[in-house]
Short mmCIF file of C-alpha atoms and ligand atoms in Angstrom, two decimals:
data_model
loop_
_atom_site.label_atom_id
_atom_site.label_comp_id
_atom_site.label_asym_id
_atom_site.label_seq_id
_atom_site.Cartn_x
_atom_site.Cartn_y
_atom_site.Cartn_z
CA UNK J 1 147.27 75.25 84.07
CA UNK J 2 149.04 75.23 87.73
CA UNK J 3 147.40 77.61 90.19
CA UNK J 4 148.99 79.74 92.71
CA UNK J 5 148.08 82.07 95.30
CA UNK J 6 150.45 84.92 95.71
CA UNK J 7 150.17 86.79 98.83
CA UNK J 8 151.24 90.29 100.09
CA UNK J 9 150.80 92.22 103.17
CA UNK J 10 153.03 94.72 103.78
CA UNK J 11 154.93 97.38 102.28
CA UNK J 12 158.16 95.44 101.57
CA UNK J 13 156.26 92.54 100.09
CA UNK J 14 154.83 94.79 96.93
CA UNK J 15 157.90 95.31 95.24
CA UNK J 16 158.74 91.67 95.70
CA UNK J 17 155.20 90.49 94.43
CA UNK J 18 155.17 92.79 91.33
CA UNK J 19 157.92 91.35 89.08
CA UNK J 20 156.51 87.57 90.16
CA UNK J 21 152.93 88.12 88.96
CA UNK J 22 154.33 89.74 85.87
CA UNK J 23 156.80 86.54 85.19
CA UNK J 24 153.83 84.23 86.07
CA UNK J 25 151.71 85.93 83.46
CA UNK J 26 154.09 85.61 80.94
CA UNK J 27 154.60 81.82 81.01
CA UNK J 28 150.96 81.30 80.26
CA UNK J 29 151.31 78.05 82.36
CA UNK J 30 150.65 79.46 85.97
CA UNK J 31 147.46 81.11 86.80
CA UNK J 32 148.22 83.36 89.87
CA UNK J 33 145.81 84.79 92.27
CA UNK J 34 146.82 87.85 94.18
CA UNK J 35 145.79 87.99 97.97
CA UNK J 36 146.44 91.07 99.75
CA UNK J 37 146.18 90.50 103.67
CA UNK J 38 145.75 94.37 104.47
CA UNK J 39 148.52 94.30 106.97
CA UNK J 40 149.37 97.62 105.55
CA UNK J 41 146.29 99.53 104.47
CA UNK J 42 147.22 103.09 104.24
CA UNK J 43 147.04 104.58 100.66
CA UNK J 44 150.91 105.78 101.25
CA UNK J 45 151.84 102.61 102.69
CA UNK J 46 149.61 100.21 100.01
CA UNK J 47 147.70 101.56 97.33
CA UNK J 48 150.45 103.76 96.05
CA UNK J 49 152.97 101.06 95.52
CA UNK J 50 150.25 99.12 93.29
CA UNK J 51 150.14 102.19 91.12
CA UNK J 52 153.57 102.88 91.14
CA UNK J 53 154.47 99.43 90.30
CA UNK J 54 151.67 98.41 88.17
CA UNK J 55 150.67 95.44 89.93
CA UNK J 56 147.12 94.09 89.43
CA UNK J 57 144.32 94.64 91.88
CA UNK J 58 144.28 91.90 94.38
CA UNK J 59 141.73 89.39 93.60
CA UNK J 60 141.13 89.06 97.44
CA UNK J 61 141.89 91.54 100.09
CA UNK J 62 141.41 90.25 103.74
CA UNK J 63 141.44 93.83 105.23
CA UNK J 64 143.05 92.55 108.62
CA UNK J 65 144.80 96.09 109.49
CA UNK J 66 146.62 96.72 112.59
CA UNK J 67 147.19 94.73 115.70
CA UNK J 68 149.38 93.06 118.17
CA UNK J 69 151.68 90.30 116.75
CA UNK J 70 149.45 87.86 118.06
CA UNK J 71 146.07 89.05 116.99
CA UNK J 72 147.26 90.42 113.49
CA UNK J 73 148.59 86.87 112.69
CA UNK J 74 145.79 85.07 114.10
CA UNK J 75 143.23 87.29 111.92
CA UNK J 76 145.10 86.54 108.81
CA UNK J 77 145.15 82.90 109.63
CA UNK J 78 141.24 83.28 110.19
CA UNK J 79 140.54 85.10 107.13
CA UNK J 80 142.86 83.32 104.77
CA UNK J 81 141.73 79.69 105.55
CA UNK J 82 138.28 79.98 103.64
CA UNK J 83 140.21 81.50 100.76
CA UNK J 84 142.57 78.44 100.06
CA UNK J 85 139.64 76.02 100.63
CA UNK J 86 137.49 77.94 98.25
CA UNK J 87 140.74 78.35 95.36
CA UNK J 88 142.19 74.96 96.03
CA UNK J 89 145.66 76.28 94.61
CA UNK J 90 148.30 73.89 94.00
CA UNK J 91 150.71 76.14 95.77
CA UNK J 92 150.81 79.26 98.05
CA UNK J 93 153.63 81.45 97.41
CA UNK J 94 154.91 83.89 100.17
CA UNK J 95 157.48 86.70 100.34
CA UNK J 96 159.71 87.91 102.97
CA UNK J 97 159.22 88.09 106.54
CA UNK J 98 156.42 90.10 107.62
CA UNK J 99 153.54 88.49 109.67
CA UNK J 100 151.60 88.03 106.51
CA UNK J 101 154.23 85.61 105.64
CA UNK J 102 154.10 83.27 108.13
CA UNK J 103 150.42 83.54 108.80
CA UNK J 104 149.35 82.34 104.98
CA UNK J 105 152.21 79.88 105.23
CA UNK J 106 150.93 77.98 108.20
CA UNK J 107 147.13 77.85 106.66
CA UNK J 108 148.41 76.47 103.53
CA UNK J 109 150.46 73.73 104.79
CA UNK J 110 147.54 72.79 107.34
CA UNK J 111 145.60 72.21 104.35
CA UNK J 112 147.92 70.37 102.61
CA UNK J 113 148.63 72.87 100.14
CA UNK J 114 152.38 73.17 99.06
CA UNK J 115 154.16 76.57 100.16
CA UNK J 116 157.02 78.26 98.22
CA UNK J 117 159.11 80.92 100.24
CA UNK J 118 160.55 83.61 98.48
CA UNK J 119 163.50 85.43 100.25
CA UNK J 120 164.15 81.94 102.22
CA UNK J 121 167.35 81.18 104.29
CA UNK J 122 168.22 84.81 105.45
CA UNK J 123 169.08 85.02 109.18
CA UNK J 124 170.00 87.73 111.39
CA UNK J 125 170.55 84.85 114.27
CA UNK J 126 168.62 87.59 116.52
CA UNK J 127 165.60 85.91 117.56
CA UNK J 128 164.27 89.41 119.50
CA UNK J 129 163.40 90.58 116.17
CA UNK J 130 160.06 89.55 115.08
CA UNK J 131 160.83 89.06 111.62
CA UNK J 132 163.39 86.54 112.30
CA UNK J 133 160.81 84.36 114.05
CA UNK J 134 158.65 84.71 110.90
CA UNK J 135 161.70 83.68 108.55
CA UNK J 136 162.64 80.59 110.88
CA UNK J 137 158.93 79.13 111.23
CA UNK J 138 158.28 79.87 107.38
CA UNK J 139 161.31 78.21 106.20
CA UNK J 140 160.73 75.08 108.37
CA UNK J 141 157.31 74.67 106.76
CA UNK J 142 157.79 75.32 103.17
CA UNK J 143 158.33 73.10 100.60
CA UNK J 144 160.24 75.06 97.98
CA UNK J 145 162.72 77.70 99.36
CA UNK J 146 163.69 80.27 96.86
CA UNK J 147 166.96 82.13 98.04
CA UNK J 148 168.21 85.69 97.10
CA UNK J 149 171.80 85.51 98.20
CA UNK J 150 174.26 82.71 99.01
CA UNK J 151 174.46 83.15 102.70
CA UNK J 152 170.49 81.70 102.46
CA UNK J 153 171.63 78.51 100.77
CA UNK J 154 174.41 77.97 103.66
CA UNK J 155 172.05 78.73 106.56
CA UNK J 156 169.32 76.31 105.21
CA UNK J 157 171.82 73.41 104.69
CA UNK J 158 173.15 73.97 108.36
CA UNK J 159 169.56 73.58 109.36
CA UNK J 160 169.06 70.28 107.68
CA UNK J 161 167.02 71.38 104.51
CA UNK J 162 167.33 68.97 102.00
CA UNK J 163 169.08 70.35 98.53
CA UNK J 164 166.14 69.39 96.31
CA UNK J 165 164.18 71.72 98.18
CA UNK J 166 166.61 74.89 97.87
CA UNK J 167 166.81 76.80 94.75
CA UNK J 168 169.35 79.97 94.44
CA UNK J 169 167.48 82.27 92.18
CA UNK J 170 168.51 85.84 92.98
CA UNK J 171 166.77 88.89 94.38
CA UNK J 172 163.14 89.74 93.17
CA UNK J 173 163.35 93.13 94.84
CA UNK J 174 166.34 93.96 92.58
CA UNK J 175 164.24 92.75 89.46
CA UNK J 176 161.78 95.57 90.32
CA UNK J 177 164.61 98.18 91.06
CA UNK J 178 166.35 97.75 87.63
CA UNK J 179 163.11 97.64 85.84
CA UNK J 180 161.98 100.92 87.36
CA UNK J 181 165.25 103.20 87.80
CA UNK J 182 164.55 104.65 84.50
CA UNK J 183 161.30 105.88 85.34
CA UNK J 184 162.02 106.94 88.75
CA UNK J 185 164.85 109.27 87.18
CA UNK J 186 161.95 111.38 85.99
CA UNK J 187 160.65 111.93 89.71
CA UNK J 188 160.24 115.27 90.64
CA UNK J 189 160.99 114.62 94.35
CA UNK J 190 164.36 116.30 94.73
CA UNK J 191 162.77 119.73 93.54
CA UNK J 192 159.45 118.92 95.56
CA UNK J 193 161.90 118.82 98.73
CA UNK J 194 164.56 121.50 97.79
CA UNK J 195 167.39 118.91 97.42
CA UNK J 196 170.55 118.93 95.45
CA UNK J 197 171.89 115.50 94.57
CA UNK J 198 174.30 114.10 96.66
CA UNK J 199 174.39 117.00 99.11
CA UNK J 200 171.63 114.96 101.73
CA UNK J 201 171.37 112.01 103.51
CA UNK J 202 168.11 109.91 103.57
CA UNK J 203 166.81 108.24 106.78
CA UNK J 204 164.39 105.72 107.29
CA UNK J 205 163.57 104.25 110.84
CA UNK J 206 160.97 101.63 111.99
CA UNK J 207 161.98 98.49 113.64
CA UNK J 208 160.88 98.32 117.39
CA UNK J 209 164.62 97.92 118.72
CA UNK J 210 165.17 101.49 117.50
CA UNK J 211 161.85 103.48 117.51
CA UNK J 212 160.07 101.97 120.59
CA UNK J 213 162.59 103.01 123.40
CA UNK J 214 163.18 106.83 124.11
CA UNK J 215 166.57 106.44 125.03
CA UNK J 216 167.40 104.59 121.93
CA UNK J 217 165.67 107.19 119.69
CA UNK J 218 167.02 110.18 121.39
CA UNK J 219 170.72 108.92 121.20
CA UNK J 220 170.24 108.39 117.19
CA UNK J 221 168.51 111.83 117.04
CA UNK J 222 171.51 113.44 118.64
CA UNK J 223 173.23 111.68 115.80
CA UNK J 224 171.08 113.37 113.17
CA UNK J 225 171.32 116.60 114.80
CA UNK J 226 175.17 116.63 114.18
CA UNK J 227 174.81 115.03 110.72
CA UNK J 228 172.23 117.82 109.97
CA UNK J 229 174.92 120.44 110.22
CA UNK J 230 177.13 118.79 107.46
CA UNK J 231 174.09 118.04 105.04
CA UNK J 232 170.19 117.99 104.75
CA UNK J 233 168.45 115.12 105.89
CA UNK J 234 165.02 113.66 104.66
CA UNK J 235 163.35 111.04 106.92
CA UNK J 236 160.11 109.78 105.19
CA UNK J 237 158.51 108.63 108.57
CA UNK J 238 156.68 105.20 109.01
CA UNK J 239 153.22 105.59 110.82
CA UNK J 240 154.46 103.57 113.63
CA UNK J 241 157.59 105.89 114.18
CA UNK J 242 155.70 108.95 113.88
CA UNK J 243 153.21 107.88 116.55
CA UNK J 244 155.94 106.93 118.66
CA UNK J 245 157.89 110.21 118.30
CA UNK J 246 154.94 112.09 119.18
CA UNK J 247 154.10 109.74 122.12
CA UNK J 248 157.46 110.34 123.82
CA UNK J 249 157.18 113.95 123.11
CA UNK J 250 160.13 114.13 120.62
CA UNK J 251 157.86 115.78 117.66
CA UNK J 252 159.08 119.00 118.75
CA UNK J 253 162.95 118.50 118.68
CA UNK J 254 162.82 116.87 115.61
CA UNK J 255 160.87 119.71 114.02
CA UNK J 256 163.29 122.41 115.44
CA UNK J 257 166.59 120.63 113.63
CA UNK J 258 167.40 122.72 110.84
CA UNK J 259 167.57 120.87 107.41
CA UNK J 260 165.84 117.87 108.74
CA UNK J 261 162.59 117.31 107.17
CA UNK J 262 160.07 114.38 107.98
CA UNK J 263 157.59 113.94 104.83
CA UNK J 264 155.02 111.43 104.74
CA UNK J 265 156.03 107.82 103.61
CA UNK J 266 157.04 108.06 99.80
CA UNK J 267 156.14 106.11 96.81
CA UNK J 268 158.10 103.85 95.31
CA UNK J 269 159.44 105.92 92.10
CA UNK J 270 159.99 108.95 94.52
CA UNK J 271 161.97 107.09 96.96
CA UNK J 272 164.04 105.16 94.40
CA UNK J 273 165.22 108.65 92.85
CA UNK J 274 165.82 109.77 96.65
CA UNK J 275 167.99 107.10 97.64
CA UNK J 276 169.98 107.07 94.10
CA UNK J 277 170.86 110.99 94.27
CA UNK J 278 171.72 110.85 98.20
CA UNK J 279 175.28 111.21 99.46
CA UNK J 280 174.22 108.47 102.20
CA UNK J 281 171.45 106.41 103.39
CA UNK J 282 170.88 105.65 107.13
CA UNK J 283 168.58 103.02 107.77
CA UNK J 284 167.31 99.88 109.64
CA UNK J 285 165.23 98.46 107.01
CA UNK J 286 166.36 95.14 105.17
CA UNK J 287 165.35 95.71 101.49
CA UNK J 288 167.15 99.29 101.58
CA UNK J 289 170.44 97.74 102.60
CA UNK J 290 170.12 95.55 99.03
CA UNK J 291 168.88 98.31 97.07
CA UNK J 292 171.57 100.82 98.02
CA UNK J 293 174.17 98.04 97.12
CA UNK J 294 172.96 97.96 93.50
CA UNK J 295 172.71 102.01 93.41
CA UNK J 296 176.42 102.21 94.39
CA UNK J 297 175.08 104.50 97.42
CA UNK J 298 176.67 104.09 100.94
CA UNK J 299 174.31 102.65 103.34
CA UNK J 300 174.54 102.81 107.29
CA UNK J 301 172.23 100.14 108.82
CA UNK J 302 171.42 101.01 112.26
CA UNK J 303 171.29 97.41 113.48
CA UNK J 304 173.83 95.03 115.78
CA UNK J 305 173.23 92.44 112.91
CA UNK J 306 171.95 92.09 109.24
CA UNK J 307 170.09 89.04 107.90
CA UNK J 308 171.48 90.36 104.44
CA UNK J 309 175.48 89.91 104.84
CA UNK J 310 176.22 89.91 101.22
CA UNK J 311 175.46 93.52 101.40
CA UNK J 312 178.14 94.05 103.55
CA UNK J 313 180.86 91.47 101.87
CA UNK J 314 180.02 92.91 98.39
CA UNK J 315 177.89 95.87 98.92
CA UNK J 316 177.90 99.43 100.07
CA UNK J 317 176.28 98.49 103.42
CA UNK J 318 177.95 98.77 107.00
CA UNK J 319 176.37 98.12 110.28
CA UNK J 320 176.38 100.21 113.76
CA UNK J 321 175.14 100.45 117.16
CA UNK J 322 171.94 102.67 117.19
CA UNK J 323 173.60 105.12 119.32
CA UNK J 324 174.95 108.55 118.70
CA UNK J 325 178.86 108.34 118.85
CA UNK J 326 178.87 105.16 116.96
CA UNK J 327 176.66 106.42 114.21
CA UNK J 328 179.03 109.47 113.72
CA UNK J 329 182.01 107.62 113.74
CA UNK J 330 180.56 105.00 110.99
CA UNK J 331 178.85 108.18 109.13
CA UNK J 332 182.57 109.68 108.59
CA UNK J 333 184.00 106.49 107.42
CA UNK J 334 181.17 105.50 105.12
CA UNK J 335 181.24 109.31 103.63
CA UNK J 336 184.95 108.78 103.20
CA UNK J 337 184.58 104.99 101.64
CA UNK J 338 181.94 106.26 99.03
CA UNK J 339 179.76 103.75 97.17
CA UNK J 340 182.00 103.05 94.16
CA UNK J 341 183.62 99.88 95.33
CA UNK J 342 180.37 97.82 95.46
CA UNK J 343 180.20 94.59 93.40
CA UNK J 344 176.71 93.15 92.21
CA UNK J 345 175.88 90.32 94.11
CA UNK J 346 175.43 86.84 92.12
CA UNK J 347 172.35 86.61 90.40
CA UNK J 348 171.26 90.04 91.36
CA UNK J 349 170.61 90.99 87.60
CA UNK J 350 166.97 91.52 87.00
CA UNK J 351 165.78 87.76 86.27
CA UNK J 352 165.01 86.35 89.32
CA UNK J 353 161.12 86.31 89.06
CA UNK J 354 161.85 84.84 85.55
CA UNK J 355 163.92 82.11 87.21
CA UNK J 356 161.16 81.45 89.88
CA UNK J 357 158.27 81.43 87.23
CA UNK J 358 160.29 78.97 85.07
CA UNK J 359 160.59 76.60 88.15
CA UNK J 360 156.67 76.53 88.18
CA UNK J 361 156.13 76.42 84.68
CA UNK J 362 158.15 73.40 84.49
CA UNK J 363 156.21 71.43 87.10
CA UNK J 364 152.49 72.92 85.56
C1 UD1 N 1 155.75 95.58 109.08
C2 UD1 N 1 156.92 94.30 109.29
C3 UD1 N 1 158.38 94.95 108.86
C4 UD1 N 1 158.51 95.48 107.94
C5 UD1 N 1 157.45 96.58 107.78
C6 UD1 N 1 157.75 97.69 106.61
C7 UD1 N 1 156.05 92.26 110.58
C8 UD1 N 1 156.36 91.61 111.93
N1 UD1 N 1 156.95 93.65 110.56
O1 UD1 N 1 156.36 96.14 110.55
O2 UD1 N 1 158.99 93.39 108.99
O3 UD1 N 1 159.80 96.02 107.80
O4 UD1 N 1 156.22 96.17 107.81
O5 UD1 N 1 157.10 98.80 106.94
O6 UD1 N 1 154.97 92.13 110.03
N2 UD1 N 1 150.32 101.44 110.37
C9 UD1 N 1 149.64 102.30 109.87
N3 UD1 N 1 149.20 102.00 108.68
C10 UD1 N 1 149.74 101.10 108.13
C11 UD1 N 1 150.37 100.07 108.63
C12 UD1 N 1 150.81 100.30 109.70
O7 UD1 N 1 149.34 103.31 110.46
O8 UD1 N 1 149.10 101.01 106.65
C13 UD1 N 1 150.94 101.58 111.63
C14 UD1 N 1 149.86 101.16 113.19
O9 UD1 N 1 150.04 101.81 113.86
C15 UD1 N 1 150.38 99.67 113.29
C16 UD1 N 1 151.83 99.99 113.12
O10 UD1 N 1 151.79 100.85 111.89
O11 UD1 N 1 149.92 99.34 114.59
C17 UD1 N 1 152.54 98.95 112.58
O12 UD1 N 1 152.35 98.01 111.74
P1 UD1 N 1 152.68 96.39 111.39
O13 UD1 N 1 152.14 95.96 110.08
O14 UD1 N 1 152.21 95.78 112.53
O15 UD1 N 1 154.32 96.39 111.41
P2 UD1 N 1 155.13 97.30 111.06
O16 UD1 N 1 155.98 98.14 111.94
O17 UD1 N 1 154.75 98.12 109.73
#
């Protein structure tokens, strides 16, 4: 039996780890130990996803909590090391691009344990983005690079990674979406929030580049104010965004926009339903760019770059500067375009985790 430690830490990791745990169990040849670093710890940022997605309780929770990048990363490193020493896994599997990803990869590699990175090779080519640093560093020390879209393969080759380490397997996040689409349909979230299908927009924002600077955030809000005259807006607010808004004194302004609501972060099934029935999604998230492509919903990404270019070339995504005039122009064009023309990116077929499990089963 091959022994692997699967690491998850922050909200976008949970939908990636769920199908992997499932697929490993089905091989009968891979024993997967689940470690939660505790990077995200709020009920609505963590436990809710375990329940919605039926992820087994983590075997170990490192309970690191929040902190600056350095102290959070360091604390994960410090707490994960004894776990690897005690469990002696053959592999450590990390997903995505959060601080938990690089922290656990570095612990494993220094203990001589092999590292596999799920969602390898993605590049925004913007080193001002903390996730880009996590992606570059994690890939450079990983022994197996499991890639979700063709650009990832190209990027890794250009960086000189040997082909033998690269496996184009598809997108595990889309496995989770496909598996839960039907269940999400039963969610009552539209009724709860008083929304009519296709008559509202969904917003999510949490990136430092958008929500840490009062001028940028103010300009984004100018656009939302105009859009709210057209259609309702639902903005389930990430805790760091809510905190920033309060500190910048923007809370009252947001509260006074008619047709604009900011519920607490939603669970997976409610959020999937909310996206699927929306007229448009405006976001700075990575994963949502991918999910809207599969749902055929127009997506406007309030960023100057994306590490997921297939969502633009094949999907429903479009980038725009996080500034009110650019947002309004792109919003109108995206509305007119709709989402129908989207193609499904190669291997986004619900079987990525199965492919990954098969690779490990073959070396077991
Ligand atoms: C992290 C990831 C980001 C991902 C995002 C999804 C990194 C570098 N960033 O950003 O790539 O898109 O998760 O949400 O790993 N907080 C809470 N409760 C929680 C978690 C966070 O209140 O359960 C607040 C804390 O004030 C904390 C802040 O949010 O300081 C930031 O959390 P952190 O995990 O450091 O980064 P995110 O912004 O969530």
